[in-house]
CSV table of C-alpha atoms in Angstrom, one decimal:
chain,number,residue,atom,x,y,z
A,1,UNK,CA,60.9,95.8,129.8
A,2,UNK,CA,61.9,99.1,131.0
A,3,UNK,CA,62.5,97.6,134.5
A,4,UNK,CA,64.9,95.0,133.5
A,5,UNK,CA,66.4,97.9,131.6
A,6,UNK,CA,67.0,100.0,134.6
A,7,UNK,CA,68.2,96.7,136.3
A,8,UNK,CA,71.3,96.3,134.0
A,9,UNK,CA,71.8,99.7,133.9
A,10,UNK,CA,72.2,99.8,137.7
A,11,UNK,CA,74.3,96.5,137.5
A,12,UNK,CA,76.6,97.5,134.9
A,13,UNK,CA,77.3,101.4,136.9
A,14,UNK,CA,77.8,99.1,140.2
A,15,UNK,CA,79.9,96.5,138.3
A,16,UNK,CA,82.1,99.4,136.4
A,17,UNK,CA,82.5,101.6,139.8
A,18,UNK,CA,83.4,98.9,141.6
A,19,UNK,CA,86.0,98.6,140.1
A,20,UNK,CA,88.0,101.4,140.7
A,21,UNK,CA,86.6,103.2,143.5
A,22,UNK,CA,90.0,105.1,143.3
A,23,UNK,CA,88.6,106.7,140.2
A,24,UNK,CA,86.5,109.6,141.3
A,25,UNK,CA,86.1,111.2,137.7
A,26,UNK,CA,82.6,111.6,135.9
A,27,UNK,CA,82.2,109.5,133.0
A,28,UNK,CA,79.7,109.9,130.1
A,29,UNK,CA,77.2,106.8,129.4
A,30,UNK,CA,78.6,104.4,126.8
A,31,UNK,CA,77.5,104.0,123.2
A,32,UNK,CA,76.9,100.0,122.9
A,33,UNK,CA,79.2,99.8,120.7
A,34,UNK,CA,82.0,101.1,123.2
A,35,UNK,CA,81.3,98.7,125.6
A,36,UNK,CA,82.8,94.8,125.4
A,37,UNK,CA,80.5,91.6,125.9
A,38,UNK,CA,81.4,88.4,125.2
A,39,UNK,CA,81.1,88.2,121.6
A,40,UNK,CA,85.0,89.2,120.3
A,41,UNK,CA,84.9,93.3,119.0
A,42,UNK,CA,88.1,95.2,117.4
A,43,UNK,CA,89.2,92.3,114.9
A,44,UNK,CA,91.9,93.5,113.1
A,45,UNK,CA,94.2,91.5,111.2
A,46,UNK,CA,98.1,91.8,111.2
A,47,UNK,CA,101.6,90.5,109.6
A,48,UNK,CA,103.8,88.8,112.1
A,49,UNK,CA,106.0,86.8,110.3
A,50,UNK,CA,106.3,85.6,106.4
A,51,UNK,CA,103.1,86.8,104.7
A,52,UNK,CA,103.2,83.8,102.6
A,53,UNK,CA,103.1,81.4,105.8
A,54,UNK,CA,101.9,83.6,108.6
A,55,UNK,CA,99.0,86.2,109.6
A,56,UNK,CA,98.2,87.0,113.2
A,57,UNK,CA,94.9,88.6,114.3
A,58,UNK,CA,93.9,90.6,117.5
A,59,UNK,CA,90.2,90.8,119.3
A,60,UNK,CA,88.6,92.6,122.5
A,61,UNK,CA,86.1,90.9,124.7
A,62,UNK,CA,85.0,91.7,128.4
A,63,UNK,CA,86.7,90.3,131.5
A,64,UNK,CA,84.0,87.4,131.8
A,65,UNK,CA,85.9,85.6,128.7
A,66,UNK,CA,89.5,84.4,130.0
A,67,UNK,CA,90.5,83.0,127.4
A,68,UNK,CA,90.3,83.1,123.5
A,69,UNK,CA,90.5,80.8,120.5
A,70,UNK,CA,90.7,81.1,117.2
A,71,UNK,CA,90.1,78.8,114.2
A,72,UNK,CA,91.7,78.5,111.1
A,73,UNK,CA,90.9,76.6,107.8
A,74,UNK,CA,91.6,76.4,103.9
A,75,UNK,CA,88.4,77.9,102.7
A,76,UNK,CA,86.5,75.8,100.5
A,77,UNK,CA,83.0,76.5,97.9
A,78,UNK,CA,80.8,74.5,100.0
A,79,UNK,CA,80.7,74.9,104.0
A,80,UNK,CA,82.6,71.5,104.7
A,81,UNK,CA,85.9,73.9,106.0
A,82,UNK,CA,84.3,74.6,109.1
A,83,UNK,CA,84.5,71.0,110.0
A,84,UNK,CA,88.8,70.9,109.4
A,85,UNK,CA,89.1,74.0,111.2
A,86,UNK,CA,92.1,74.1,113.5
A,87,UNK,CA,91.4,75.5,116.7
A,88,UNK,CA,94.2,77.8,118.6
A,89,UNK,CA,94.4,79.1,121.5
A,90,UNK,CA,95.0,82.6,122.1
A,91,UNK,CA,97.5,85.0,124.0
A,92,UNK,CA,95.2,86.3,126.7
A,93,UNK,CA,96.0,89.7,128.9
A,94,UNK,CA,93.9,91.8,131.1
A,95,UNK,CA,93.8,95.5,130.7
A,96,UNK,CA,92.7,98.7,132.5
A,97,UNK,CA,91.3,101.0,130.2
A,98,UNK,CA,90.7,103.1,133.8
A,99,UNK,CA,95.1,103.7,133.6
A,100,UNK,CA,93.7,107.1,131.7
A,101,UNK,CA,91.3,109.5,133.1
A,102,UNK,CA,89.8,109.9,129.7
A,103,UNK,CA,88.2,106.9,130.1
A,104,UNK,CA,85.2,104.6,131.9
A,105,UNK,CA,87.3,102.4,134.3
A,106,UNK,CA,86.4,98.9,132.8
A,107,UNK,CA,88.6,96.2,132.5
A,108,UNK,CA,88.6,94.4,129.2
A,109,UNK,CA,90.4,91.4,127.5
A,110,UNK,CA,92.5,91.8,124.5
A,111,UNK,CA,93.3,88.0,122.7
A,112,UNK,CA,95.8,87.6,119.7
A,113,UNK,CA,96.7,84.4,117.8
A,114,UNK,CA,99.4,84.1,114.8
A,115,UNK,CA,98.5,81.8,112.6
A,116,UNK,CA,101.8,79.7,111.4
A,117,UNK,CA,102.3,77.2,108.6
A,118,UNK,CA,100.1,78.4,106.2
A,119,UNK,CA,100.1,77.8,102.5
A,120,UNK,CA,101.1,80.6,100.2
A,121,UNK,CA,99.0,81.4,97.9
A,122,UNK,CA,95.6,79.9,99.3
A,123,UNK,CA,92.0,81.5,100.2
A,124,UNK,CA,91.7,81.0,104.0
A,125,UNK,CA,88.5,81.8,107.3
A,126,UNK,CA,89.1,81.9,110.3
A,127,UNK,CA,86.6,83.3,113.4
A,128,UNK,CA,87.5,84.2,116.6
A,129,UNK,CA,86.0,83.9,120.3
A,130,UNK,CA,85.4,82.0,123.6
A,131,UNK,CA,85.7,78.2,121.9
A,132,UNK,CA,82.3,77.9,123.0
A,133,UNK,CA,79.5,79.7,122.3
A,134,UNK,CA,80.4,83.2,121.4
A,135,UNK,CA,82.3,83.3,118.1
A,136,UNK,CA,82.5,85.6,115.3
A,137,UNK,CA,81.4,85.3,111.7
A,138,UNK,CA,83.6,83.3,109.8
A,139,UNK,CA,86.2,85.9,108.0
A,140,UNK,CA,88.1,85.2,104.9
A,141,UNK,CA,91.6,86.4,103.6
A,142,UNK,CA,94.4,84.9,101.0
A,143,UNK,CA,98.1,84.2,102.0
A,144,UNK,CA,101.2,85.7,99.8
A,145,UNK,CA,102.2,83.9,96.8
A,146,UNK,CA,105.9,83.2,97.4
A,147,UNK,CA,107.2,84.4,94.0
A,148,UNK,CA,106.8,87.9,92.5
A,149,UNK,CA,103.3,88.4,91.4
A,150,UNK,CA,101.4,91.2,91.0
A,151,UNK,CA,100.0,92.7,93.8
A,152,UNK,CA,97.9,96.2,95.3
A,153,UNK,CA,97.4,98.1,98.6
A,154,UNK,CA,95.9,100.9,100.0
A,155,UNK,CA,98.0,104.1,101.4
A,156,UNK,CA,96.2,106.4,104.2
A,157,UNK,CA,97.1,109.4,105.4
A,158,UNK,CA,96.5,111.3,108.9
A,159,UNK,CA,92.6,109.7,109.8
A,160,UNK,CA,92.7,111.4,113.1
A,161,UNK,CA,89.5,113.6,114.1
A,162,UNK,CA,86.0,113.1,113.5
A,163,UNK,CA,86.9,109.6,112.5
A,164,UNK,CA,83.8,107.6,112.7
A,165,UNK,CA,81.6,111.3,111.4
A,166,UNK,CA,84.2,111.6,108.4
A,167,UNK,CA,86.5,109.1,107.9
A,168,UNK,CA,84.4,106.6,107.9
A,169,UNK,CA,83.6,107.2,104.1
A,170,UNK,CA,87.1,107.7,103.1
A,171,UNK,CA,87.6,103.7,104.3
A,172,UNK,CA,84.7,102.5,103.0
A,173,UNK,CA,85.3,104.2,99.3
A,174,UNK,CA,88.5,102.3,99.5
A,175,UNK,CA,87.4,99.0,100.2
A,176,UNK,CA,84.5,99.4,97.1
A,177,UNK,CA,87.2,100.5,95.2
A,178,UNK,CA,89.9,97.9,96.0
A,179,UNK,CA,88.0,95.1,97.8
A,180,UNK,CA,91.0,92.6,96.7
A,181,UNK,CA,93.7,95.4,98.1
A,182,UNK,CA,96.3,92.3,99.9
A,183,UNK,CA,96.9,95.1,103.0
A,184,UNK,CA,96.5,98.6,103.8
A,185,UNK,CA,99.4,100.9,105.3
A,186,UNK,CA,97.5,103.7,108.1
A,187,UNK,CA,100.9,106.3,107.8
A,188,UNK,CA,100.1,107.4,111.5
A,189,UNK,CA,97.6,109.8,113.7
A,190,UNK,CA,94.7,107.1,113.6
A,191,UNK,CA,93.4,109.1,116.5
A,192,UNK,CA,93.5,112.5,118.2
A,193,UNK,CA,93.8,111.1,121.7
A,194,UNK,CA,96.3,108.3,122.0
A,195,UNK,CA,95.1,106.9,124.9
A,196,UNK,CA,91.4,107.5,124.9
A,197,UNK,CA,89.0,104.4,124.4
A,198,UNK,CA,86.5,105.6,122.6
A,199,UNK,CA,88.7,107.6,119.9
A,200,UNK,CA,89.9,104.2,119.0
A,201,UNK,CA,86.1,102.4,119.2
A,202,UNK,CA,85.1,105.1,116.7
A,203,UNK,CA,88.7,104.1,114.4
A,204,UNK,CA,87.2,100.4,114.6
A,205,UNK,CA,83.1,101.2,113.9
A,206,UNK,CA,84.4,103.8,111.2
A,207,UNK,CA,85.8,100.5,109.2
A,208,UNK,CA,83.7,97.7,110.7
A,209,UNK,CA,84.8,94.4,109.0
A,210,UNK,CA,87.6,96.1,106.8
A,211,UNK,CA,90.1,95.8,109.6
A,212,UNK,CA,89.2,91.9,109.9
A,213,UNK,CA,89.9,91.5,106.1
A,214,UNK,CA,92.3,93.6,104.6
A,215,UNK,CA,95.5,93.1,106.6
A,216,UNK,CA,96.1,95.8,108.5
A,217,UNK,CA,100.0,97.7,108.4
A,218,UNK,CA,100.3,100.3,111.4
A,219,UNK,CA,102.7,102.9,111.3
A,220,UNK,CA,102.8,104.8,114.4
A,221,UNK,CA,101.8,108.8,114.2
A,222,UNK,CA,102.7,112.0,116.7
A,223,UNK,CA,99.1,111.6,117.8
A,224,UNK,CA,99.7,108.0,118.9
A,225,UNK,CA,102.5,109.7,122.0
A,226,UNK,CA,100.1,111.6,124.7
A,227,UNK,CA,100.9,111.7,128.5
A,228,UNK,CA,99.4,109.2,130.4
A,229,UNK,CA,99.8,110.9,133.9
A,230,UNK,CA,99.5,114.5,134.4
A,231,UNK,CA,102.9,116.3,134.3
A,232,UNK,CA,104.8,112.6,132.8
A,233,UNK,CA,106.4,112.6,129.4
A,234,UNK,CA,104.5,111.5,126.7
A,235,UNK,CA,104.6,107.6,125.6
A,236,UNK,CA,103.0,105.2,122.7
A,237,UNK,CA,99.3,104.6,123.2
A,238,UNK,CA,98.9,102.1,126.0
A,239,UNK,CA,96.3,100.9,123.3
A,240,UNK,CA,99.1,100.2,120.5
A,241,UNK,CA,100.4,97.1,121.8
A,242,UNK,CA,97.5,95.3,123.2
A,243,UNK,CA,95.4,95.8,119.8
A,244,UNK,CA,98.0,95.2,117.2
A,245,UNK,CA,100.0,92.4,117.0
A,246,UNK,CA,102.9,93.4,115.2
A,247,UNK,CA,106.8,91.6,114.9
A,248,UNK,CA,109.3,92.3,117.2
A,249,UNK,CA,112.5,92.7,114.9
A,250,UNK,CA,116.3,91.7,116.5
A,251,UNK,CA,118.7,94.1,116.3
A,252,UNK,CA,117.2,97.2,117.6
A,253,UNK,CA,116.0,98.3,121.3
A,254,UNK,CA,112.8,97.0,123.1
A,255,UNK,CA,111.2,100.8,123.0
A,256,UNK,CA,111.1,100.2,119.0
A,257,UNK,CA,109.5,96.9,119.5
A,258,UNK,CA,106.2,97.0,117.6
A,259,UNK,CA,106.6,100.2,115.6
A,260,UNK,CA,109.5,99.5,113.5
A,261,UNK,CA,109.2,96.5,111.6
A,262,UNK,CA,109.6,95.1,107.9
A,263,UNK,CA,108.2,92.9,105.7
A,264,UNK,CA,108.6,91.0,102.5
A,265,UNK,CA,105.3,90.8,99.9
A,266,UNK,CA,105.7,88.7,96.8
A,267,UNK,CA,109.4,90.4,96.5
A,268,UNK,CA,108.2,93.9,97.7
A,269,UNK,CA,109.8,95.3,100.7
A,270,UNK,CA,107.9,97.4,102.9
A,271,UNK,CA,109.9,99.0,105.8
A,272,UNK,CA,107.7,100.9,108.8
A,273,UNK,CA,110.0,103.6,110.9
A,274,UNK,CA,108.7,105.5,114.1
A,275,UNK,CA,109.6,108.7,113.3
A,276,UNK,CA,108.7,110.3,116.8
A,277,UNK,CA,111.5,108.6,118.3
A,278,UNK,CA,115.2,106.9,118.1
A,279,UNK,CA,116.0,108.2,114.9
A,280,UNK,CA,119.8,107.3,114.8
A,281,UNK,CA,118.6,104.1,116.2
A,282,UNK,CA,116.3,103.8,113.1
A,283,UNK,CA,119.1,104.6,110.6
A,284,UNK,CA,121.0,101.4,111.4
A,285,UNK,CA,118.2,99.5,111.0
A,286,UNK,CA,116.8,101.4,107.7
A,287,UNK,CA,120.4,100.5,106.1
A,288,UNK,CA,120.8,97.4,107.0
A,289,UNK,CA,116.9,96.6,105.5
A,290,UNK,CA,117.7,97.9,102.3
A,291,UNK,CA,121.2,96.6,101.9
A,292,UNK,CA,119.5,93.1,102.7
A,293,UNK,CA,117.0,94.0,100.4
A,294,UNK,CA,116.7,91.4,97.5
A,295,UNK,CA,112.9,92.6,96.4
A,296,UNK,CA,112.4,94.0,93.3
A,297,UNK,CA,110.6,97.2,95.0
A,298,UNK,CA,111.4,98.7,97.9
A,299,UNK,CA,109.0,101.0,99.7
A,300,UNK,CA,109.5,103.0,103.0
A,301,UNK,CA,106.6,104.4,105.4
A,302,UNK,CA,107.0,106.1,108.4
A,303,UNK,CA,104.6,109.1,109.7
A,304,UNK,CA,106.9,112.7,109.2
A,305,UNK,CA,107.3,114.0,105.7
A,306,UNK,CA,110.3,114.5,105.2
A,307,UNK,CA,109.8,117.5,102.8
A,308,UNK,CA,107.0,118.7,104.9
A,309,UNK,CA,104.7,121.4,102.7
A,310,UNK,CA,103.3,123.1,105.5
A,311,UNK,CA,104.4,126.1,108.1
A,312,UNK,CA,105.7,125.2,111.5
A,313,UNK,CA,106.7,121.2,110.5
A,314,UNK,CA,110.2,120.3,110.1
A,315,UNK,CA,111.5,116.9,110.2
A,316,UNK,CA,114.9,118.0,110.0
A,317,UNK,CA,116.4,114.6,111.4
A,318,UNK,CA,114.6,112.8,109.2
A,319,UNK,CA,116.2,114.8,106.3
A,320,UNK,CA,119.6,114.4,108.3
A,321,UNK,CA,119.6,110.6,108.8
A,322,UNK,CA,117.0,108.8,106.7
A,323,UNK,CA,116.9,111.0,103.4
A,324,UNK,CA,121.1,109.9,102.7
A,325,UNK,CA,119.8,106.2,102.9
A,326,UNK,CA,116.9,106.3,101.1
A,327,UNK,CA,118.8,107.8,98.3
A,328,UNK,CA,121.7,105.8,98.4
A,329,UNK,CA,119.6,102.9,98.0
A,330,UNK,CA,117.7,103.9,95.5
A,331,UNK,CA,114.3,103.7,97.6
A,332,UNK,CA,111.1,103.5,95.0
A,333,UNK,CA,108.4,105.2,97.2
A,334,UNK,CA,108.4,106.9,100.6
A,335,UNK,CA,104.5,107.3,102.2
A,336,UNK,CA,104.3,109.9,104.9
A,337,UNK,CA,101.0,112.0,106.4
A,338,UNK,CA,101.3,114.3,109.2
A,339,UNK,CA,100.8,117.7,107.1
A,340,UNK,CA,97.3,117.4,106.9
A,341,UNK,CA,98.1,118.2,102.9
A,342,UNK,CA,98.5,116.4,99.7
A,343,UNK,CA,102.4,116.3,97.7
A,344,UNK,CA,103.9,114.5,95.7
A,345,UNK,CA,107.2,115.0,94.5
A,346,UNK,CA,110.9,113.1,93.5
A,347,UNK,CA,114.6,113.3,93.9
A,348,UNK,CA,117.1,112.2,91.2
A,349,UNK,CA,119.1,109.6,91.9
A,350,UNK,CA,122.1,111.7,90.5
A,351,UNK,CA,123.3,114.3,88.6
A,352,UNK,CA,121.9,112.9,85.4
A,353,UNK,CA,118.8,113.2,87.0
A,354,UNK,CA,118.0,109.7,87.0
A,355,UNK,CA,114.7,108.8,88.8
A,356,UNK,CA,115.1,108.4,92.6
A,357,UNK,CA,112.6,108.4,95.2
A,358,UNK,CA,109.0,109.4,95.0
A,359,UNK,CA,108.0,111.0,98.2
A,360,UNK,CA,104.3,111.2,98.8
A,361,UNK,CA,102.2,113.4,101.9
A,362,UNK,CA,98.8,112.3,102.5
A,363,UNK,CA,95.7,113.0,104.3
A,364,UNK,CA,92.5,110.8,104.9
A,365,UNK,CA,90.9,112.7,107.6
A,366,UNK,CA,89.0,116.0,108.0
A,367,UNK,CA,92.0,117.8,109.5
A,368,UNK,CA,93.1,119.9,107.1
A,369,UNK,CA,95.9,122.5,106.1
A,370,UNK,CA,97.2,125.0,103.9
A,371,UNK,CA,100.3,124.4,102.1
A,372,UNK,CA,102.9,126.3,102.0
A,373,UNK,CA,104.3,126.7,98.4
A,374,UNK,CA,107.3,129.0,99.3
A,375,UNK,CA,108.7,126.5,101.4
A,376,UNK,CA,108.3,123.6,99.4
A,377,UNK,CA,109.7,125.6,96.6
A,378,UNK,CA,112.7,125.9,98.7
A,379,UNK,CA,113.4,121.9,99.4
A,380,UNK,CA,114.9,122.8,95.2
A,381,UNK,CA,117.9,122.8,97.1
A,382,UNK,CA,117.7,119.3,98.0
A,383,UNK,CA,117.1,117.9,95.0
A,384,UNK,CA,113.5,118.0,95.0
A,385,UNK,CA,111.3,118.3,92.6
A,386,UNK,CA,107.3,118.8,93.2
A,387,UNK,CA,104.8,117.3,90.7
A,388,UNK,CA,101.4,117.6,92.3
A,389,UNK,CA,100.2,118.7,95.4
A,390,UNK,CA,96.8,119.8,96.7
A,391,UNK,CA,94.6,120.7,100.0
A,392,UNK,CA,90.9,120.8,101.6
A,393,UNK,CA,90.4,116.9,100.4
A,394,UNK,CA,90.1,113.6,102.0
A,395,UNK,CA,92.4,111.5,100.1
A,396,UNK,CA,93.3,107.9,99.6
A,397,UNK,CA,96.1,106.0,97.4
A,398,UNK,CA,96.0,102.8,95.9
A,399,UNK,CA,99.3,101.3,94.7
A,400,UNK,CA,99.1,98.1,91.7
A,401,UNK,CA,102.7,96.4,91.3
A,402,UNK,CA,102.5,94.2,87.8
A,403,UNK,CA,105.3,93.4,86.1
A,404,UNK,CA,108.3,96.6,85.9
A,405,UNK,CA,105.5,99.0,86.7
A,406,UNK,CA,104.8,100.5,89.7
A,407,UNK,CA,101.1,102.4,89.2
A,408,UNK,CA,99.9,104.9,91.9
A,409,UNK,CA,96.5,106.4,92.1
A,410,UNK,CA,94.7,109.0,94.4
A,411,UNK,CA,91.5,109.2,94.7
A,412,UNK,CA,88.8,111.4,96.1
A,413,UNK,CA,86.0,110.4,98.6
A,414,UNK,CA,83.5,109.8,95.7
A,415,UNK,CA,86.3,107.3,94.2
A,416,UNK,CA,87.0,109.6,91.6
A,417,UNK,CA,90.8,109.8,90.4
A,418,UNK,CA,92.8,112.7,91.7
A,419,UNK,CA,96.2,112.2,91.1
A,420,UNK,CA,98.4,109.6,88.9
A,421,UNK,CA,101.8,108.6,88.1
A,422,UNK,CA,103.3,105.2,86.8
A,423,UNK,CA,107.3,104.4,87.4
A,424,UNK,CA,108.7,101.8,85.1
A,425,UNK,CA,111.7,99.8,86.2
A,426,UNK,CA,114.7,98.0,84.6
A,427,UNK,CA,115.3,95.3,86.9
A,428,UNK,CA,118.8,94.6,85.5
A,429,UNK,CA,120.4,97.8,85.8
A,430,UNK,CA,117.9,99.5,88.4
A,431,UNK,CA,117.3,102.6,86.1
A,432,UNK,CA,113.8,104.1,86.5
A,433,UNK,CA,111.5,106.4,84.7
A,434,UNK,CA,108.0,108.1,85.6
A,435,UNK,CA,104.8,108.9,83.4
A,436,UNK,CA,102.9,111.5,84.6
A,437,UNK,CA,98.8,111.7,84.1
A,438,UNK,CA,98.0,114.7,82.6
């Protein structure tokens, strides 16, 4: 035993090395869960396209698989699906993970497949691998209803360090506590190292088979833009693209592609900005989305707070270009992380002091900051108004549309509730109130 140990041991050194003999680096000895095989690792699922018709899903394997499949079918009580299963074959590419220094030189496969045609409002399982042999388990997930229905999701903040150590209990609170949650929004900084391979194979373990079921919403954080040469300007994770498959909206410039995008869920609009970059760009593209807008809630994500409670952060462009339009519009909730802190606060609409936006700050991870009172005292002067805030906690949000009300609940690592506030909506004239939990 311990000699056919040593055996693939010395194979897989050879077979990694030889590789990239260019790459003269000293690597540290994979965890097994790092390394791809042939069975499909890193399933995460994805909107690309109508979430009442659409889903796409995205899956890692080793070189020796070429191509992937997936299969799709209408789930059923009994195990009769598996025999109407569509089959589909995926998009295929090859990738270096050795293109950053941080990393073991290995080259991997990364497969995606966007399943089209789909029936709203239907229970569906799907699997994913090498249309032979090596497949996954069988994974199930339900399609939007095409009306407005009531619907939940769950809202992280910064994950970031010590993800698979600490985070990993923030996820998996969520899920017992909102198994049925239709997607979750990550508001940026899933890692600490954008382009380092095993900071996002601990992101991945930290979850396991959340990321497969829940569909996942990226929103791209600071942490996600790191050099990828010595002395070159920082760019998006060469990870990003290849392990999320995301739309690629018209109207804005192929740098944005995959990072800004929108969505429509049972008539609620969710609109994800890139706020590390192209902000101006952004603004066109944020107005024309909510003056498009015919849902009945519109909600706005994108990694910078805008009223940022802590020393040293200022996303003054953000205020500039993005805080006129979410207030001219009348935006219902704006989910930002970053601060490694906990607000949440709202602007009036007007004069009248008509309920406007909610902004809310959050933070998942183990990174944590003070806040900064005085300075969030002084954002008075824009109109805002604080109602909670916090610090030192792992947090999570989960967000239950029904009806005209809006209900939003933090909660604590144990699952316990930590902050709450409903808004209730007129539909006809817009007008909106809040109840605050005391």
């Amino acid at each position: 035993m311990k000699l056919c140990t040593l055996i693939f041991s010395l194979f897989l050194v050879v077979n990694v090395f030889g590789q990239h003999k260019h790459n003269h680096y000293k690597h540290r000895e994979l965890h097994h869960w790092e390394l791809p095989s042939k069975d499909p690792d890193r399933i995460v699922l994805t909107f690309n396209g109508n979430p009442a018709t659409n889903r796409a899903v995205t899956w890692r394997t080793n070189e020796q698989i070429e191509k992937g499949y997936a299969q799709i079918a209408l789930a059923t009580m009994d195990l009769t699906f598996s025999k109407k299963a569509k089959q589909i074959e995926a998009k295929s590419r090859q990738f270096d993970l050795g293109l950053h220094t941080s990393n073991t030189p290995l080259i991997v496969h990364y497969h995606s497949v966007t399943f089209e045609d789909l029936e709203p409002d239907q229970h569906y399982v799907y699997r994913v691998g090498d249309g032979n042999e090596n497949w996954s388990e069988w994974i199930q997930f339900k399609t939007a209803k095409k009306e407005y229905s009531p619907i939940q999701f769950v809202y992280f903040g910064d994950a970031q360090s010590n993800v698979l150590e600490n985070w990993s209990r923030v996820i998996r609170t969520a899920y017992q506590t909102a198994p049925y949650a239709s997607f979750a929004i990550h508001a940026g900084n899933f890692v600490n190292n954008a382009h380092n391979d095993n900071a996002w194979a601990k992101w991945f373990k930290a979850a396991g088979f959340i990321h497969s079921r829940w569909t996942t919403v990226p929103v791209v954080g600071s942490q996600e833009f790191e050099s990828l040469y010595k002395n070159s300007p920082k760019q998006l994770s060469m990870l990003w693209k290849p392990q999320f498959t995301l739309p690629r909206e018209t109207g804005i410039s192929k740098r944005l592609h995959e990072t800004v995008y929108s969505f429509d869920y049972q008539e609620v609009r969710i609109i994800v900005l890139n706020s590390n970059q192209q902000i101006e760009e952004q603004t066109k593209f944020l107005e024309e989305k909510l003056r498009s807008s015919q849902a009945k809630w519109n909600i706005v994500t994108f990694h910078h707070s805008i009223f940022s409670p802590t020393k040293g952060e200022h996303f003054q462009l953000g205020q500039k270009q993005w805080q006129p339009i979410l207030q001219k519009y009348n935006v219902d909730l704006v989910l930002n992380s970053h601060t490694q802190t906990y607000t949440r606060g709202h602007a009036p609409k007007n004069q009248d002091k008509e309920l406007g936006t909610v902004y809310v700050t959050s933070v998942s991870g183990s990174e944590q900051n003070k806040l900064d009172t005085k300075k969030v005292k002084s954002f008075q002067a824009n109109g805002y108004q604080l109602d909670q805030s916090g610090e030192q906690s792992q947090l999570f949000q989960v967000i239950t549309i029904e009806g005209n009300t809006l209900k939003y609940v933090a909660y604590t690592v144990f699952g316990d509730e930590y902050d709450r506030m409903e808004i209730t909506k007129d539909f006809n004239t817009n007008k909106k109130m809040i109840i605050e939990s005391k």
